[in-house]
Coordinates of C-alpha atoms and ligand atoms in Angstrom, one line a residue:
X22 CA 82.8 61.8 179.1
X23 CA 86.2 62.2 177.4
X24 CA 89.4 62.6 179.5
X25 CA 91.7 65.0 177.7
X26 CA 95.3 63.8 178.0
X27 CA 96.5 67.3 178.4
X28 CA 94.2 68.1 181.3
X29 CA 94.6 65.0 183.6
X30 CA 97.4 63.1 185.3
X31 CA 98.9 59.7 184.3
X32 CA 97.1 57.8 187.0
X33 CA 93.7 59.3 186.1
X34 CA 94.2 58.7 182.4
X35 CA 95.3 55.0 183.0
X36 CA 91.9 54.4 184.8
X37 CA 89.5 56.6 182.8
X38 CA 90.8 57.4 179.2
X39 CA 88.8 55.6 176.6
X40 CA 86.6 53.9 179.3
X41 CA 83.5 56.1 179.9
X42 CA 80.6 54.2 181.5
X43 CA 78.6 52.4 178.7
X44 CA 75.7 54.3 177.3
X45 CA 73.1 51.5 177.6
X46 CA 73.6 50.3 181.2
X47 CA 76.0 52.6 182.7
X48 CA 78.5 49.8 183.2
X49 CA 81.5 51.4 184.9
X50 CA 83.8 48.9 183.2
X51 CA 83.3 49.1 179.4
X52 CA 81.9 45.7 178.2
X53 CA 84.1 43.2 176.4
X54 CA 82.8 43.1 172.8
X55 CA 83.8 39.8 171.4
X56 CA 81.6 40.1 168.2
X57 CA 83.6 39.7 165.0
X58 CA 81.1 41.6 163.0
X59 CA 78.6 44.4 163.2
X60 CA 75.1 44.8 161.7
X61 CA 74.6 47.3 158.9
X62 CA 71.3 49.1 158.2
X63 CA 71.9 48.9 154.5
X64 CA 74.9 47.8 152.5
X65 CA 77.9 50.0 153.6
X66 CA 75.9 51.8 156.3
X67 CA 76.9 51.1 159.8
X68 CA 77.5 53.1 163.1
X69 CA 81.2 52.9 163.7
X70 CA 82.4 49.4 163.1
X71 CA 81.9 46.9 160.4
X72 CA 84.3 44.0 161.1
X73 CA 86.6 43.5 164.1
X74 CA 89.9 43.2 162.2
X75 CA 89.4 46.8 161.2
X76 CA 88.1 48.0 164.5
X77 CA 86.4 46.8 167.6
X78 CA 85.0 48.8 170.5
X79 CA 87.0 47.1 173.2
X80 CA 90.2 47.5 171.3
X81 CA 89.4 51.2 170.7
X82 CA 89.0 51.7 174.4
X83 CA 92.3 50.1 175.1
X84 CA 94.0 52.1 172.1
X85 CA 92.7 55.4 173.5
X86 CA 93.9 54.6 176.9
X87 CA 97.5 53.7 175.9
X88 CA 97.7 56.6 173.5
X89 CA 96.8 59.0 176.3
X90 CA 99.5 57.5 178.5
X91 CA 102.2 58.0 175.7
X92 CA 100.8 61.6 175.2
X93 CA 99.8 60.5 171.7
X94 CA 96.8 61.3 169.6
X95 CA 96.7 57.8 168.0
X96 CA 97.3 54.3 169.5
X97 CA 97.1 50.8 168.0
X98 CA 96.9 47.4 169.8
X99 CA 98.7 44.5 168.3
X100 CA 98.8 40.7 168.8
X101 CA 102.4 40.9 170.0
X102 CA 105.3 43.3 170.3
X103 CA 106.9 41.6 167.3
X104 CA 103.7 42.3 165.3
X105 CA 103.9 45.9 166.3
X106 CA 107.6 46.1 165.3
X107 CA 106.8 44.4 162.1
X108 CA 104.1 46.9 161.3
X109 CA 106.5 49.8 161.8
X110 CA 108.8 48.2 159.1
X111 CA 105.9 47.6 156.8
X112 CA 105.6 51.4 156.6
X113 CA 108.8 51.2 154.5
X114 CA 109.4 49.7 151.0
X115 CA 112.1 47.6 149.4
X116 CA 115.3 49.7 149.1
X117 CA 114.7 51.6 152.3
X118 CA 117.4 51.5 155.0
X119 CA 116.8 51.2 158.7
X120 CA 119.4 52.0 161.4
X121 CA 118.9 49.9 164.6
X122 CA 120.7 49.4 167.9
X123 CA 123.5 46.8 167.9
X124 CA 122.0 45.7 171.2
X125 CA 118.2 45.0 171.3
X126 CA 115.7 42.1 171.9
X127 CA 117.0 39.0 170.2
X128 CA 113.5 38.4 168.6
X129 CA 113.6 42.0 167.1
X130 CA 117.1 41.2 165.6
X131 CA 115.7 37.9 164.2
X132 CA 112.7 39.7 162.8
X133 CA 114.8 42.3 161.0
X134 CA 117.6 40.1 159.9
X135 CA 115.9 36.9 159.0
X136 CA 112.3 37.9 157.9
X137 CA 112.0 41.5 157.0
X138 CA 115.3 41.8 155.2
X139 CA 113.9 39.2 152.7
X140 CA 111.5 41.9 151.4
X141 CA 114.3 44.3 150.4
X142 CA 114.5 46.6 153.4
X143 CA 118.1 47.0 154.5
X144 CA 119.3 47.0 158.2
X145 CA 122.4 48.3 159.8
X146 CA 123.2 47.8 163.5
X147 CA 125.1 50.4 165.4
X148 CA 125.9 51.5 168.9
X149 CA 123.4 54.3 169.4
X150 CA 124.7 55.3 172.8
X151 CA 127.0 57.5 170.8
X152 CA 125.0 59.7 168.4
X153 CA 128.1 60.2 166.2
X154 CA 127.7 56.5 165.2
X155 CA 124.3 57.5 163.9
X156 CA 125.5 60.4 161.8
X157 CA 128.2 58.0 160.3
X158 CA 125.7 55.3 159.5
X159 CA 123.0 57.4 157.8
X160 CA 122.6 56.9 154.1
X161 CA 120.5 58.7 151.6
X162 CA 117.9 55.9 151.7
X163 CA 117.8 55.8 155.5
X164 CA 114.1 56.1 156.3
X165 CA 114.0 54.9 160.0
X166 CA 116.0 54.7 163.1
X167 CA 114.8 51.9 165.5
X168 CA 115.9 52.8 168.8
X169 CA 115.5 50.5 171.9
X170 CA 116.4 52.3 175.1
X171 CA 117.3 51.0 177.6
X172 CA 118.4 48.1 175.5
X173 CA 117.6 44.4 176.2
X174 CA 119.6 42.9 177.9
X175 CA 122.6 45.2 178.6
X176 CA 120.6 48.3 179.5
X177 CA 122.4 50.7 177.2
X178 CA 120.7 54.1 177.0
X179 CA 120.6 56.4 173.9
X180 CA 119.7 60.1 173.8
X181 CA 116.2 60.0 172.2
X182 CA 116.2 63.9 171.7
X183 CA 119.7 64.0 170.1
X184 CA 119.0 60.9 167.9
X185 CA 115.6 62.2 166.8
X186 CA 117.3 65.6 165.8
X187 CA 120.0 63.9 163.7
X188 CA 117.5 61.5 162.1
X189 CA 115.0 64.2 161.2
X190 CA 117.7 66.4 159.6
X191 CA 118.3 63.5 157.2
X192 CA 114.5 63.0 156.7
X193 CA 114.4 59.7 158.7
X194 CA 111.7 58.7 161.2
X195 CA 112.4 57.5 164.6
X196 CA 110.6 54.7 166.4
X197 CA 111.5 54.0 170.0
X198 CA 110.8 50.6 171.7
X199 CA 109.8 51.8 175.2
X200 CA 109.1 48.4 176.6
X201 CA 111.7 48.4 179.4
X202 CA 110.5 51.8 180.9
X203 CA 106.8 51.7 180.1
X204 CA 105.0 55.0 179.4
X205 CA 105.2 55.7 183.2
X206 CA 108.9 56.2 183.2
X207 CA 109.7 57.5 179.6
X208 CA 107.8 59.6 177.0
X209 CA 109.7 59.2 173.7
X210 CA 107.2 61.2 171.7
X211 CA 107.7 64.3 174.0
X212 CA 111.5 63.8 173.3
X213 CA 111.0 64.0 169.5
X214 CA 110.4 60.4 168.4
X215 CA 107.8 59.8 165.7
X216 CA 106.5 56.5 167.1
X217 CA 106.7 54.6 170.3
X218 CA 106.4 50.8 170.4
X219 CA 105.8 48.4 173.2
X220 CA 105.8 44.8 173.9
X221 CA 102.5 45.1 175.9
X222 CA 103.3 41.6 177.1
X223 CA 105.7 43.1 179.6
X224 CA 104.8 46.1 182.0
X225 CA 101.7 47.2 180.2
X226 CA 99.9 44.0 180.8
X227 CA 102.1 43.2 183.8
X228 CA 100.7 39.9 184.7
X229 CA 102.2 37.6 182.3
X230 CA 98.9 36.4 180.8
X231 CA 98.7 38.4 177.5
X232 CA 101.0 38.6 174.5
X233 CA 100.5 41.9 173.0
X234 CA 102.0 45.0 171.3
X235 CA 101.4 48.7 170.9
X236 CA 102.3 51.6 168.5
X237 CA 101.5 55.2 169.5
X238 CA 102.1 58.3 167.4
X239 CA 101.0 62.0 167.1
X240 CA 101.6 62.0 163.4
X241 CA 98.2 61.7 161.6
X242 CA 99.7 60.5 158.3
X243 CA 101.5 57.7 160.0
X244 CA 98.4 56.9 161.9
X245 CA 96.5 56.5 158.8
X246 CA 99.1 54.2 157.3
X247 CA 99.3 52.1 160.4
X248 CA 95.4 51.9 160.5
X249 CA 95.6 50.7 156.9
X250 CA 98.2 48.0 157.8
X251 CA 96.2 46.8 160.7
X252 CA 93.1 46.3 158.5
X253 CA 95.1 44.8 155.7
X254 CA 97.6 42.6 157.6
X255 CA 95.4 41.6 160.6
X256 CA 98.0 41.6 163.3
X257 CA 95.7 43.4 165.7
X258 CA 95.2 42.8 169.4
X259 CA 92.0 40.5 170.1
X260 CA 89.1 41.9 172.1
X261 CA 90.0 39.7 175.2
X262 CA 93.6 40.7 175.2
X263 CA 92.7 44.3 174.8
X264 CA 90.3 44.0 177.7
X265 CA 93.0 42.4 179.9
X266 CA 95.8 44.9 179.1
X267 CA 93.4 47.7 179.6
X268 CA 92.4 46.4 183.0
X269 CA 96.2 46.1 183.8
X270 CA 96.9 49.7 182.7
X271 CA 94.8 51.0 185.7
X272 CA 97.6 49.8 188.0
X273 CA 100.7 50.5 185.8
X274 CA 101.7 53.5 187.9
X275 CA 101.7 51.8 191.1
X276 CA 103.3 48.6 189.7
X277 CA 106.1 50.6 188.1
X278 CA 106.8 52.4 191.3
X279 CA 106.9 49.1 193.2
X280 CA 109.1 47.5 190.6
X281 CA 111.5 50.3 190.8
X282 CA 111.6 50.4 194.6
X283 CA 112.6 46.7 194.7
X284 CA 115.0 47.0 191.8
X285 CA 117.0 49.9 193.3
X286 CA 117.6 47.8 196.5
X287 CA 118.5 44.7 194.4
X288 CA 120.9 46.6 192.3
X289 CA 122.8 48.0 195.3
X290 CA 122.7 44.6 197.1
X291 CA 124.2 42.9 193.9
X292 CA 126.8 45.6 193.5
X293 CA 128.1 45.0 197.0
X294 CA 128.2 41.2 196.7
X295 CA 131.5 39.3 196.5
X296 CA 130.2 36.8 193.9
X297 CA 129.1 39.5 191.5
X298 CA 131.5 40.9 189.0
X299 CA 129.4 43.9 187.7
X300 CA 125.9 45.1 187.7
X301 CA 124.1 47.0 184.9
X302 CA 121.2 49.2 186.2
X303 CA 120.5 52.7 185.0
X304 CA 119.9 53.9 188.5
X305 CA 123.4 53.1 189.7
X306 CA 126.1 55.8 189.6
X307 CA 128.3 53.3 188.0
X308 CA 126.0 53.0 184.9
X309 CA 127.8 54.5 181.9
X310 CA 124.7 56.6 180.9
X311 CA 123.5 57.4 184.5
X312 CA 123.3 61.0 183.9
X313 CA 121.4 60.6 180.6
X314 CA 119.1 58.2 182.3
X315 CA 118.3 60.8 185.1
X316 CA 117.6 63.5 182.4
X317 CA 115.4 61.5 179.9
X318 CA 113.6 59.1 182.2
X319 CA 111.3 59.6 185.2
X320 CA 112.7 56.5 187.0
X321 CA 115.0 53.6 186.3
X322 CA 112.7 50.6 186.0
X323 CA 112.7 47.2 187.3
X324 CA 115.2 45.4 184.9
X325 CA 118.8 44.6 186.1
X326 CA 121.5 42.7 184.4
X327 CA 124.6 41.5 186.0
X328 CA 127.7 39.4 185.6
X329 CA 128.2 36.6 188.1
X330 CA 131.8 35.5 189.0
X331 CA 132.8 32.3 187.6
X332 CA 131.5 30.7 184.4
X333 CA 128.4 29.1 182.9
X334 CA 128.1 26.6 185.5
X335 CA 127.9 29.2 188.3
X336 CA 125.5 31.1 186.4
X337 CA 123.3 28.1 185.9
X338 CA 123.6 27.0 189.5
X339 CA 122.5 30.4 190.7
X340 CA 119.5 30.5 188.5
X341 CA 118.4 27.0 189.5
X342 CA 118.8 27.9 193.2
X343 CA 116.4 30.8 193.1
X344 CA 112.9 30.2 194.4
X345 CA 111.1 33.6 194.4
X346 CA 112.6 34.3 190.9
X347 CA 111.3 31.9 188.3
X348 CA 113.7 30.8 185.5
X349 CA 111.8 31.9 182.4
X350 CA 111.9 34.3 179.4
X351 CA 110.0 37.6 179.4
X352 CA 109.9 40.4 181.9
X353 CA 107.6 43.1 183.3
X354 CA 105.2 40.9 185.2
X355 CA 104.4 41.3 188.9
X356 CA 106.4 38.1 189.7
X357 CA 110.2 38.2 189.6
X358 CA 111.9 36.4 186.6
X359 CA 115.4 35.4 185.9
X360 CA 116.9 34.4 182.6
X361 CA 120.2 33.8 180.7
X362 CA 120.1 36.0 177.6
X363 CA 122.9 34.1 175.8
X364 CA 121.0 30.7 175.9
X365 CA 117.5 32.1 176.0
X366 CA 116.1 35.4 174.8
X367 CA 119.2 36.3 172.6
X368 CA 120.1 32.9 171.3
X369 CA 119.1 34.1 167.7
X370 CA 121.8 36.8 167.9
X371 CA 125.0 35.4 166.3
X372 CA 127.6 34.4 168.9
X373 CA 130.2 36.8 167.5
X374 CA 127.8 39.7 168.0
X375 CA 126.8 38.5 171.5
X376 CA 130.5 38.4 172.4
X377 CA 131.0 42.0 171.2
X378 CA 127.9 43.1 173.2
X379 CA 129.0 41.5 176.4
X380 CA 126.2 38.9 176.3
X381 CA 128.4 36.2 177.7
X382 CA 128.0 32.9 179.7
X383 CA 128.0 34.8 183.0
X384 CA 125.4 37.5 182.0
X385 CA 122.2 37.1 184.0
X386 CA 119.0 39.2 183.5
X387 CA 116.6 39.9 186.3
X388 CA 113.1 41.2 185.9
X389 CA 112.5 42.4 189.5
X390 CA 108.9 41.8 190.6
X391 CA 106.8 43.4 193.3
X392 CA 107.0 40.6 195.9
X393 CA 108.3 41.4 199.4
X394 CA 111.5 43.1 199.1
X395 CA 113.0 41.0 202.0
X396 CA 112.0 37.8 200.2
X397 CA 113.5 39.0 196.9
X398 CA 116.8 39.9 198.7
X399 CA 117.0 36.7 200.7
X400 CA 116.3 34.6 197.6
X401 CA 119.3 36.2 195.8
X402 CA 121.4 35.9 198.9
X403 CA 120.8 32.1 199.2
X404 CA 121.4 31.5 195.5
X405 CA 124.5 33.6 195.5
X406 CA 126.0 32.0 198.5
Ligands
P1T25 O1 107.2 39.0 172.8 P1 106.6 40.1 172.2 O2 105.4 40.6 172.9 O3 106.4 39.8 170.7 O4 107.6 41.3 172.2 C1 108.8 41.4 171.6 C2 109.8 42.4 172.3 C3 109.9 43.7 171.8 N1 110.8 44.5 172.4 C4 111.4 44.2 173.6 C5 112.3 45.2 174.1 C6 111.2 43.0 174.1 O5 111.8 42.8 175.2 C7 110.4 42.0 173.5 C8 110.2 40.6 174.1 N2 111.1 40.2 175.0 C9 111.2 39.0 175.7 C10 110.3 38.0 175.4 C11 112.3 38.8 176.6 O6 112.3 37.9 177.4 O7 113.3 39.7 176.6

């Protein structure tokens, strides 16, 4: 039984899309197909799959499910968020130009600046919270706008609808990295983007035990090219990772609601604390793009960044004193994490850029988990004291 994405709600699709009971035994949970290869009845004649790099039944189930959650006709599972990002750039050729956020995940910056630029694709980094900056940066050879919103780590928000309109007028595509919001809180394709990308390592998988990535699109030409890249490059999601991520999607909605419920309370608590300089959370009235956040997102998510009073030593002491929060890179898992972007996730961004973006010694990033709210607040209270 197919579940039409236009006829069912998010929670229903997360549990059923791409996951009909299997035909042979009626297994309610689709089996995990680890097989790398599939029998052919005569050379070149097979049912649906020939080799698992090109396609695998478990991966297909996962891809159909994630596509439906993004309101997309086509979905692709990758071995990491960086593999998905890399594939988007592989749609381009030498001499093409990409405009990306100035603030974004440090690993994406490193991938663009130190790896993919070697193959002749040019990258410009601009502040896309102001769409006039996009108009000014567009060139005749601009083929793609890479938009991370909210950004990692300073949670800047860009207007997806406006950016898409401007980019499309110039014939450039728009890819949105939707990692921080997950498909539950933000639907970039509905706002005009051509592709949506995720690090599935974060909220999509949500349990910090899979590294994965996703691309979803409604454009059949792009889907055909991405499918070709998956088959040719081999950066696809493994069957087991696909199985785990699909299992996790079933609870994405409840997890996202719980993350946000806790994050809202944490943001308010931090904002009122004497040892906190400034809090960045899209759900706070004080956030510079709070109005846009309310308009384009269905919620504000579980990521909070803040500046602690003092210097690196105070920031470091705070992070080491936490107990419910684990000091570690990554985000979006059920457990709370804390990290220092300047030293950890954004160390590959040049210091000069970090300073300009406000990624300073006192900037701390929280991924608020879904533990008991009281324990989370008490943990922060103790560490800030
Ligand atoms: O780690 P990987 O699955 O390859 O995803 C890369 C990536 C892409 N986009 C965003 C917005 C991300 O945050 C990430 C990964 N980020 C971290 C590991 C981090 O701690 O910020």
